[in-house]
Short mmCIF file of C-alpha atoms in Angstrom, two decimals:
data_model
loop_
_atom_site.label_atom_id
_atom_site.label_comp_id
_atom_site.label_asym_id
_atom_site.label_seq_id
_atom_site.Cartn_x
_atom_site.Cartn_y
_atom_site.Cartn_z
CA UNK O 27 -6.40 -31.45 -0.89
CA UNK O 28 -5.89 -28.37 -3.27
CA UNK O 29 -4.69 -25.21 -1.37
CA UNK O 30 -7.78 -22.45 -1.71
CA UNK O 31 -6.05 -19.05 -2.51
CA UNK O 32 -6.98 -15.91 -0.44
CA UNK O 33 -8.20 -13.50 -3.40
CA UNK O 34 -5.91 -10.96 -3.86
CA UNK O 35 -6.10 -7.54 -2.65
CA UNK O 36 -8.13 -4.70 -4.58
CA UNK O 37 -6.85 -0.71 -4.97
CA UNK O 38 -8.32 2.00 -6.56
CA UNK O 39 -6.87 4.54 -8.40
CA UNK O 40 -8.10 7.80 -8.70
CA UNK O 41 -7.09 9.84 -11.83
CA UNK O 42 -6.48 13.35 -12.02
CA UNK O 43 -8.45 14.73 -9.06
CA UNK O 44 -8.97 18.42 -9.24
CA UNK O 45 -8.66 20.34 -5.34
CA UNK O 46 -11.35 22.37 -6.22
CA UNK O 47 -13.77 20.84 -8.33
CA UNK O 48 -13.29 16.91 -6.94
CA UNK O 49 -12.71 17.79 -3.30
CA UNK O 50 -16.50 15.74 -2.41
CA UNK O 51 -16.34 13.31 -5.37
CA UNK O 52 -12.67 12.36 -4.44
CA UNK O 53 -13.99 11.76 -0.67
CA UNK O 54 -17.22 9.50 -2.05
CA UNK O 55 -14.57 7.72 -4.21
CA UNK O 56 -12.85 7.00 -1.08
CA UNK O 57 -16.02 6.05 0.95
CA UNK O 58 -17.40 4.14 -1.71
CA UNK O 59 -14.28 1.89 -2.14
CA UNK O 60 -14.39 1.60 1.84
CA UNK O 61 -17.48 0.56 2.53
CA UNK O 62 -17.12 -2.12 -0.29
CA UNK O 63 -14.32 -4.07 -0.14
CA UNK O 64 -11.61 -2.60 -1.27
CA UNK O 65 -8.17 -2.53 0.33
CA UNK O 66 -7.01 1.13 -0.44
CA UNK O 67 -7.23 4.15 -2.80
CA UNK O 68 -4.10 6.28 -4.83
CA UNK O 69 -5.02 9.45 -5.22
CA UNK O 70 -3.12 11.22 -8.59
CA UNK O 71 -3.64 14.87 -9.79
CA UNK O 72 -3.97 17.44 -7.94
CA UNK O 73 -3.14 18.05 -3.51
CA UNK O 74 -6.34 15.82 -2.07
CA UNK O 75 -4.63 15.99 1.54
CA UNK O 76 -8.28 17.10 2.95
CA UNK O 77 -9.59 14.33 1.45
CA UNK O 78 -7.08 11.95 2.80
CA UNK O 79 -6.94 12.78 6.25
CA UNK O 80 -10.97 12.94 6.29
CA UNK O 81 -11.06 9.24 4.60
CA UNK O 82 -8.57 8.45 7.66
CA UNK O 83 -10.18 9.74 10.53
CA UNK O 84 -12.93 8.12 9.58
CA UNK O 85 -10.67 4.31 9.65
CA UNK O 86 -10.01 5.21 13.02
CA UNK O 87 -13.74 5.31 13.80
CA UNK O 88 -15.05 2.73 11.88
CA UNK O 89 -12.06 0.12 12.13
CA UNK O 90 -10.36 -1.95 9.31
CA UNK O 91 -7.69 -1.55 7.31
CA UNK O 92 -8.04 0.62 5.10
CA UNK O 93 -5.34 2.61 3.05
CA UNK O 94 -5.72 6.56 1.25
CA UNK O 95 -2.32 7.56 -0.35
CA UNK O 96 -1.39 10.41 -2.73
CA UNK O 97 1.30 9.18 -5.92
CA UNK O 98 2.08 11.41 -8.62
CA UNK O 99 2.79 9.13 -12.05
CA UNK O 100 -0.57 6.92 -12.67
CA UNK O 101 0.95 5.41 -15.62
CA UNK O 102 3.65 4.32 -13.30
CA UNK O 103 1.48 2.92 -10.92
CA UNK O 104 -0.16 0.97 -13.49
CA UNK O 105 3.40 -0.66 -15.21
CA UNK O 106 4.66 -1.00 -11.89
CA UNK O 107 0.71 -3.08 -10.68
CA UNK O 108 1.46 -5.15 -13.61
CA UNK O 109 5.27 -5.95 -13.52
CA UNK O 110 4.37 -7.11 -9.73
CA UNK O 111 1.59 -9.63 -11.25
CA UNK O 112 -1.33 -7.49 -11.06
CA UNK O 113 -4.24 -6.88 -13.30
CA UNK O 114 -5.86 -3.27 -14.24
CA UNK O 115 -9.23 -2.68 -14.56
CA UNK O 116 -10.60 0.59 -16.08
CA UNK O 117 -13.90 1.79 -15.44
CA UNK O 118 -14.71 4.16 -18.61
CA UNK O 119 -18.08 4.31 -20.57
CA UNK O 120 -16.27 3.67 -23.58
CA UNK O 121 -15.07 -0.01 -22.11
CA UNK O 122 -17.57 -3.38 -22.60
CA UNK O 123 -20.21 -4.21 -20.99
CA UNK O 124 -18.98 -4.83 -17.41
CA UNK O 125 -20.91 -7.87 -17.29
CA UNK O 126 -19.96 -9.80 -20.69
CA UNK O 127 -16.10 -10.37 -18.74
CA UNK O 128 -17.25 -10.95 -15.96
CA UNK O 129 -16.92 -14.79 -15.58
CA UNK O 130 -12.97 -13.90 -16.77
CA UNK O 131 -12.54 -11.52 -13.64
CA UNK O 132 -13.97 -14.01 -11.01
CA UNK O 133 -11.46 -16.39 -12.08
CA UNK O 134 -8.56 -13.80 -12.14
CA UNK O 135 -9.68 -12.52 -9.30
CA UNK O 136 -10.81 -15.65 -7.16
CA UNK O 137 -8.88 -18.82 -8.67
CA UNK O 138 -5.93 -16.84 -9.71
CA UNK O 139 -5.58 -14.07 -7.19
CA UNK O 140 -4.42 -11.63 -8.89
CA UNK O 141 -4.63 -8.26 -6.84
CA UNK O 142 -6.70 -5.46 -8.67
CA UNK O 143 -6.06 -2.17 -9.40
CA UNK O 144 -9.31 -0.48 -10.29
CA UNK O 145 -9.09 2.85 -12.08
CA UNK O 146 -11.37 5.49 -12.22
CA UNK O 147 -11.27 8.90 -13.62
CA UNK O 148 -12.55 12.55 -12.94
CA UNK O 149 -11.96 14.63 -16.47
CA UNK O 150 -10.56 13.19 -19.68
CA UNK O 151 -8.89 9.76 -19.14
CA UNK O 152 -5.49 9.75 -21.21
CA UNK O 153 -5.99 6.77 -23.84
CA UNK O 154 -2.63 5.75 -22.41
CA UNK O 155 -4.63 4.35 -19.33
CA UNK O 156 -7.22 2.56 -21.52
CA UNK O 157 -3.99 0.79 -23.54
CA UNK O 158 -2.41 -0.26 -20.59
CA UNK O 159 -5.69 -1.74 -18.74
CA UNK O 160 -6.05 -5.38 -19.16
CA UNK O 161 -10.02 -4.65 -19.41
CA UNK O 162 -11.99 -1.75 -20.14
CA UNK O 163 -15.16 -1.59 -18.52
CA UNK O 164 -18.60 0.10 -18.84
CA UNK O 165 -21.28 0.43 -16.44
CA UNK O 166 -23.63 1.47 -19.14
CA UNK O 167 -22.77 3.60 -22.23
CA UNK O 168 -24.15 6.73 -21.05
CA UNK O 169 -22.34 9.72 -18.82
CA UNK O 170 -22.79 9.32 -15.07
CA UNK O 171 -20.73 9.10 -12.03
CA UNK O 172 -17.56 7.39 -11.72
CA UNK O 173 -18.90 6.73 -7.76
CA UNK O 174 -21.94 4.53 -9.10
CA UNK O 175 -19.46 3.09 -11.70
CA UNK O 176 -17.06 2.21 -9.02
CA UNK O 177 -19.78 0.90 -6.69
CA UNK O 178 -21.60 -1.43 -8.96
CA UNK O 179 -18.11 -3.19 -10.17
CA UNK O 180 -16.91 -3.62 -6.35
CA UNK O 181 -20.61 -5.49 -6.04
CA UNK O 182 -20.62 -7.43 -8.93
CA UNK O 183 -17.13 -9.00 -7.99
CA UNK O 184 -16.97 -9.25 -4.69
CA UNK O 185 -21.15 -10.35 -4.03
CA UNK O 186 -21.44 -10.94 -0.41
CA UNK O 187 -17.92 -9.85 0.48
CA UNK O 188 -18.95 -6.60 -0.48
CA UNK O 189 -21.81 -6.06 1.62
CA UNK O 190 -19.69 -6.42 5.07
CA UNK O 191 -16.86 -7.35 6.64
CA UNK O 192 -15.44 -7.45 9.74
CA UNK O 193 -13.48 -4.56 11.05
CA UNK O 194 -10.92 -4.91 13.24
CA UNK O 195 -11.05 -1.74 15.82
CA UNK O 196 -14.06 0.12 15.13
CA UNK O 197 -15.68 1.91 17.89
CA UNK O 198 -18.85 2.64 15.91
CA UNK O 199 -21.06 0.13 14.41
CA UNK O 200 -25.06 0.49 13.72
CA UNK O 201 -26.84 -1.55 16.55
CA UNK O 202 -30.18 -1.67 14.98
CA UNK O 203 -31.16 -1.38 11.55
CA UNK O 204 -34.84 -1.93 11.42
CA UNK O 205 -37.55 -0.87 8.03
CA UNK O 206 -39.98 1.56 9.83
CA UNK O 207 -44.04 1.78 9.24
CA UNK O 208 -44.06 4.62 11.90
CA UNK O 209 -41.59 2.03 14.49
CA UNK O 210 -38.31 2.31 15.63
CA UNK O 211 -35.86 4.47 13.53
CA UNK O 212 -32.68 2.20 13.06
CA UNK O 213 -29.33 4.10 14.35
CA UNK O 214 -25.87 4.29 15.46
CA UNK O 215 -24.35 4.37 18.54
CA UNK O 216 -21.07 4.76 20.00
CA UNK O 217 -19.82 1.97 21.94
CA UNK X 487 -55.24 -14.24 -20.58
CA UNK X 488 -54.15 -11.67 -17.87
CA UNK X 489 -52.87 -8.54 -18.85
CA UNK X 490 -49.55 -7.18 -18.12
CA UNK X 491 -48.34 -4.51 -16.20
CA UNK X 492 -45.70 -2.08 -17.06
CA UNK X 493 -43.47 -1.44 -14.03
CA UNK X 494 -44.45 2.14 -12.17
CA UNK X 495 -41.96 4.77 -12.59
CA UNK X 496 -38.79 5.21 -10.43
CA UNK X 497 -38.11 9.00 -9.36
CA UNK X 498 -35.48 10.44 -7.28
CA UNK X 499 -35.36 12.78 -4.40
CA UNK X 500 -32.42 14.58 -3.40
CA UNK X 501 -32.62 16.25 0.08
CA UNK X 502 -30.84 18.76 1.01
CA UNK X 503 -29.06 20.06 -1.98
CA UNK X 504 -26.31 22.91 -0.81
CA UNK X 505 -25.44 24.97 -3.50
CA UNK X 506 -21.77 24.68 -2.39
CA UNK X 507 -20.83 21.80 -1.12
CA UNK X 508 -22.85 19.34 -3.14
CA UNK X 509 -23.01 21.03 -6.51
CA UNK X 510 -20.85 17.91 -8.37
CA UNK X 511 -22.60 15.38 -6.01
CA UNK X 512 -26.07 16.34 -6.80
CA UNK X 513 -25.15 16.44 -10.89
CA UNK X 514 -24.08 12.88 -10.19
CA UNK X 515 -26.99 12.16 -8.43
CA UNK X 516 -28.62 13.21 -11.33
CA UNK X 517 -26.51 11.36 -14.22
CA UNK X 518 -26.29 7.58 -12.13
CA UNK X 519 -30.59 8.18 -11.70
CA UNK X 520 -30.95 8.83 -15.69
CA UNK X 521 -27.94 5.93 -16.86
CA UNK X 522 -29.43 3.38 -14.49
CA UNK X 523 -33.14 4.02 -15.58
CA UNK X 524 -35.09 6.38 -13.47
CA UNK X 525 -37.49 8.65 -15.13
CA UNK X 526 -36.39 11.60 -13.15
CA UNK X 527 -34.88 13.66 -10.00
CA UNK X 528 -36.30 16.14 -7.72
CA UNK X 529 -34.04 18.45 -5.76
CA UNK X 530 -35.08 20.01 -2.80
CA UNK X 531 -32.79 22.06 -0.63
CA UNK X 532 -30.83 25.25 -2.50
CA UNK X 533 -30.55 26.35 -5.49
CA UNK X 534 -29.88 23.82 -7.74
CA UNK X 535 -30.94 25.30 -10.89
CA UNK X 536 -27.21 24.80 -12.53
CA UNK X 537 -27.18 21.62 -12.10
CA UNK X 538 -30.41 21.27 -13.33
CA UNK X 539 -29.72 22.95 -16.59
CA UNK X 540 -26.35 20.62 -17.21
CA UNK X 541 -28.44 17.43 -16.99
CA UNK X 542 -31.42 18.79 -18.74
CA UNK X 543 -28.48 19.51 -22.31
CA UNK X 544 -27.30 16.67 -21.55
CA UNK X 545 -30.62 14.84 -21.89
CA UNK X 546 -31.04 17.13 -25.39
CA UNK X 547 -27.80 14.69 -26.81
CA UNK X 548 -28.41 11.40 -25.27
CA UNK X 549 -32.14 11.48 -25.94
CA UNK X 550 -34.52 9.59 -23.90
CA UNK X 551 -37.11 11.73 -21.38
CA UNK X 552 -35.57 12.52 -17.93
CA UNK X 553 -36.99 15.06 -15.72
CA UNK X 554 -35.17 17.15 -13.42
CA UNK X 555 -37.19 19.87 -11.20
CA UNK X 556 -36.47 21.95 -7.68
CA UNK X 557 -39.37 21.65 -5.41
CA UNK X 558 -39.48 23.02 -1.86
CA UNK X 559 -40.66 20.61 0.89
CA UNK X 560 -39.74 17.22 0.52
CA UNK X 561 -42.18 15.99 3.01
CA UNK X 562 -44.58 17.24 1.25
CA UNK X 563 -43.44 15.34 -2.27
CA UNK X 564 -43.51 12.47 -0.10
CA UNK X 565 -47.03 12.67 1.30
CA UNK X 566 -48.23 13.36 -2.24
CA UNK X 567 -46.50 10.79 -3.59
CA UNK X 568 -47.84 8.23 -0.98
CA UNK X 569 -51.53 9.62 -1.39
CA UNK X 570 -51.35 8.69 -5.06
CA UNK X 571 -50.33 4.91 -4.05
CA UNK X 572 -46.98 5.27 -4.24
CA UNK X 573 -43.96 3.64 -2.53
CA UNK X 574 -40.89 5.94 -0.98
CA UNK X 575 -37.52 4.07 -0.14
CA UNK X 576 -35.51 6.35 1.89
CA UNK X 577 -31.73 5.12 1.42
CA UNK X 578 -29.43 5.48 4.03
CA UNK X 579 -26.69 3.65 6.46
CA UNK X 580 -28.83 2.70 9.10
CA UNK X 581 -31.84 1.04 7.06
CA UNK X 582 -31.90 -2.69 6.60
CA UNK X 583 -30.02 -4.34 4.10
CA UNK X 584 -31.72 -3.73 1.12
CA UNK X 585 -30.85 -7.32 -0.12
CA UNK X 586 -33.47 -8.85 2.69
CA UNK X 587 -36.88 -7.25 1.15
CA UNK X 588 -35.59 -7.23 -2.29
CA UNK X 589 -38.83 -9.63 -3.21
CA UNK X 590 -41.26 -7.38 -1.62
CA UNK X 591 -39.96 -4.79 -3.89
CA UNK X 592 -39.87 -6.62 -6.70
CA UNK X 593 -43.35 -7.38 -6.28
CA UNK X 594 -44.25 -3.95 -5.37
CA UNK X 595 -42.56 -2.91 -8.34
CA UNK X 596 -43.40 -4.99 -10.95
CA UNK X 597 -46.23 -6.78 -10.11
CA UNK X 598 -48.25 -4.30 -8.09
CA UNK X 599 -46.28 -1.72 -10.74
CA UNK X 600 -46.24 1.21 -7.24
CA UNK X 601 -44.13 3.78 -8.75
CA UNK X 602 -41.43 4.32 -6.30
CA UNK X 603 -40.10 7.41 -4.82
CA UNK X 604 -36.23 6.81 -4.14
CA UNK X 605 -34.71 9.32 -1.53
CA UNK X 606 -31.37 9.93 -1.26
CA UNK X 607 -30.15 12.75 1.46
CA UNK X 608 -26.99 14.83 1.34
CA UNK X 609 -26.30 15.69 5.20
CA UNK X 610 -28.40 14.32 8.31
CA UNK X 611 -31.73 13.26 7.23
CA UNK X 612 -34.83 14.49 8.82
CA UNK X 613 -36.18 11.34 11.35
CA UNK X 614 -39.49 12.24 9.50
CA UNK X 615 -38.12 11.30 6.53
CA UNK X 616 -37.43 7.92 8.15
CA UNK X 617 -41.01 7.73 9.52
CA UNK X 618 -42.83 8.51 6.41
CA UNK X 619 -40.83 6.05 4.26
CA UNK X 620 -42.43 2.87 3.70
CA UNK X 621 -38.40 0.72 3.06
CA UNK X 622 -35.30 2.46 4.76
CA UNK X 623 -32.63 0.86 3.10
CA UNK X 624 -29.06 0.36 3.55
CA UNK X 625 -26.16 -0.78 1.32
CA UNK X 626 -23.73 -1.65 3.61
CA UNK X 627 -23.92 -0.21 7.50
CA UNK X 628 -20.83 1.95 6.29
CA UNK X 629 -20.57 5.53 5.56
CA UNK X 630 -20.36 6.03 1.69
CA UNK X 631 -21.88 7.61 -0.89
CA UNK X 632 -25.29 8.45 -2.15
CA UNK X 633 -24.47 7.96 -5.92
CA UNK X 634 -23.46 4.37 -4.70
CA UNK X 635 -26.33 3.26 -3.19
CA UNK X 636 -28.40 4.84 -5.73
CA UNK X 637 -26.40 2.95 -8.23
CA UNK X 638 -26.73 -0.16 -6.18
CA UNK X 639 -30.03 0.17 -5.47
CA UNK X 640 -31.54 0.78 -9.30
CA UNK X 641 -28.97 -2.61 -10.52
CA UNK X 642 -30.21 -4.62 -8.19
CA UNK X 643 -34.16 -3.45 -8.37
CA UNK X 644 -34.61 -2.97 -12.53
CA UNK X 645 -31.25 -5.59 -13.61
CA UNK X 646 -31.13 -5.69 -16.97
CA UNK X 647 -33.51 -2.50 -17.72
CA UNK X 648 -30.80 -0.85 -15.64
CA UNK X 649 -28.15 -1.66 -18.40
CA UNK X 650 -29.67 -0.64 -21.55
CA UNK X 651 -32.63 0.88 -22.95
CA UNK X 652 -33.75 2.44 -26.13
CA UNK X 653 -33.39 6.53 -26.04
CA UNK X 654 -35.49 8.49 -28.29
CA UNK X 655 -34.19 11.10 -29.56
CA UNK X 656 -30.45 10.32 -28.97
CA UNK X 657 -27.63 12.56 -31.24
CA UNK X 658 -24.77 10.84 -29.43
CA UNK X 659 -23.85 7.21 -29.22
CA UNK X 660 -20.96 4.54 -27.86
CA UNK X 661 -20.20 2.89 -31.29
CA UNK X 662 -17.82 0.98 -30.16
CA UNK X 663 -16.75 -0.86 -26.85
CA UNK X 664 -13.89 -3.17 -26.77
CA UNK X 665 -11.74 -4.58 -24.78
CA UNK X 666 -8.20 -3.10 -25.30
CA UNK X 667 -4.85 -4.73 -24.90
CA UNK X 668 -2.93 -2.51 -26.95
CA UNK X 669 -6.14 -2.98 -29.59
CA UNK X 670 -8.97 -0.43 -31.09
CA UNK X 671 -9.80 2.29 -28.27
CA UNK X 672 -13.46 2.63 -27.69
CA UNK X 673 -15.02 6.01 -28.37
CA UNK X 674 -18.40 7.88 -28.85
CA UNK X 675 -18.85 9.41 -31.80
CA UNK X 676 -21.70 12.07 -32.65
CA UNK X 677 -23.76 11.07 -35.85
#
């Protein structure tokens, strides 16, 4: 009987975050990549150490693995993700249609395993990234939020996986989670 | 032969908006709720009118009609909205997984053609909020991001209307989107 691969792991890297002006959409980046699957986020740009420890205080909550790192070259990151195997995805307006590739990425992703590095961007992406992605991808062609970008991709790809997981040493999860026509309000508790 | 419906209109409402902490949020807010096909956003909560004004030029190069007002009282929007047989979806961590009613909405959507009132909150939501709604729904039991489950949300609801659609009007345009590897660079061009 054929061996069934583990798919590989998936990172995000976050380009150029500005302290200032990124400090919330560096955190949702974070949160968003969380909640959905992935295995970690690289922060490059700009000191997001607020950010970081936030993103990690929350792990210790919530549970799971998760990992939050700053790195300082993200062309580096990206030779070094490929040299190790790896495939890099960029999520840009300018890319394709997320969805025309998307039967290639389930196999390099499930059959093949390939760990993912997803990259995302806050100002101007250097068209040094977008050469040394194996895909660039578009959520749309129009300007809007590298969040929802990140958020629909991590669905698409990972389906059901994406939706939940278990996690390993959380002390929060919600309890009830119930629609409400004037009924019980769903909510969390500590446990 | 039985005539068609076009689907109701999908608006936004942001709660909470602080000037602040959420300026780049709410803007992204904004841009995912015009990309992924709603007809507009309503911001209650500070002043917002910045943010406002960015999306609105934007809309002046992109073309299509998007609508982005500050109103005070959201409960208020929401009662309206409701009186004139509309449907509000509240969307938030501890609502159901919005995959279980997703056929309910469809039919409230396109067959019934309800146009929907999508909330989206910034800090703690008022529990009235979660009373009046008629769907609190959740993408993921994790803390994440608004402009993720918005994103989410309008995919999964409008698929394919969420991709593409004509916009009147438009000065800019993605002429080209390719897949790179070490190829053509997609760009936008103005025309």
């Amino acid at each position: 009987m054929k061996q069934t691969n583990e798919p590989g792991k998936i990172v995000v890297l976050r380009l150029n975050h500005r302290p200032y002006r990124d400090q919330r959409l560096t955190t949702h980046v974070c949160l968003t990549a969380r909640a959905l699957g992935a295995s970690g986020v690289i922060v490059c740009g700009g000191d997001a150490s607020s950010q970081i420890s936030s993103v990690r205080s929350l792990g210790n909550a919530w549970g799971g693995s998760f990992s939050v790192v700053q790195k300082v070259s993200p062309l580096r990151i990206i030779s070094e993700w490929k040299k190790d195997g790896g495939r890099v995805i960029n999520l840009s307006m300018y890319g394709e249609d997320m969805r025309a590739p998307m039967s290639e990425l389930y196999h390099v992703y499930y059959t093949l395993a390939q760990p993912l590095l997803v990259v995302v961007g806050s100002s101007k992406v250097d068209g040094k990234v977008y050469q040394a992605s194996d895909f660039n991808l578009a959520v749309t062609h129009y300007p809007h939020s590298e969040v929802a970008a990140l958020a629909i991709f991590l669905e698409k790809l990972l389906g059901n996986r994406a939706w939940g997981r278990p996690t390993p040493g959380s002390r929060i999860k919600i309890l009830s989670a119930l629609k409400t026509k004037g009924g019980i309000i769903s909510r969390a508790e500590n446990y």
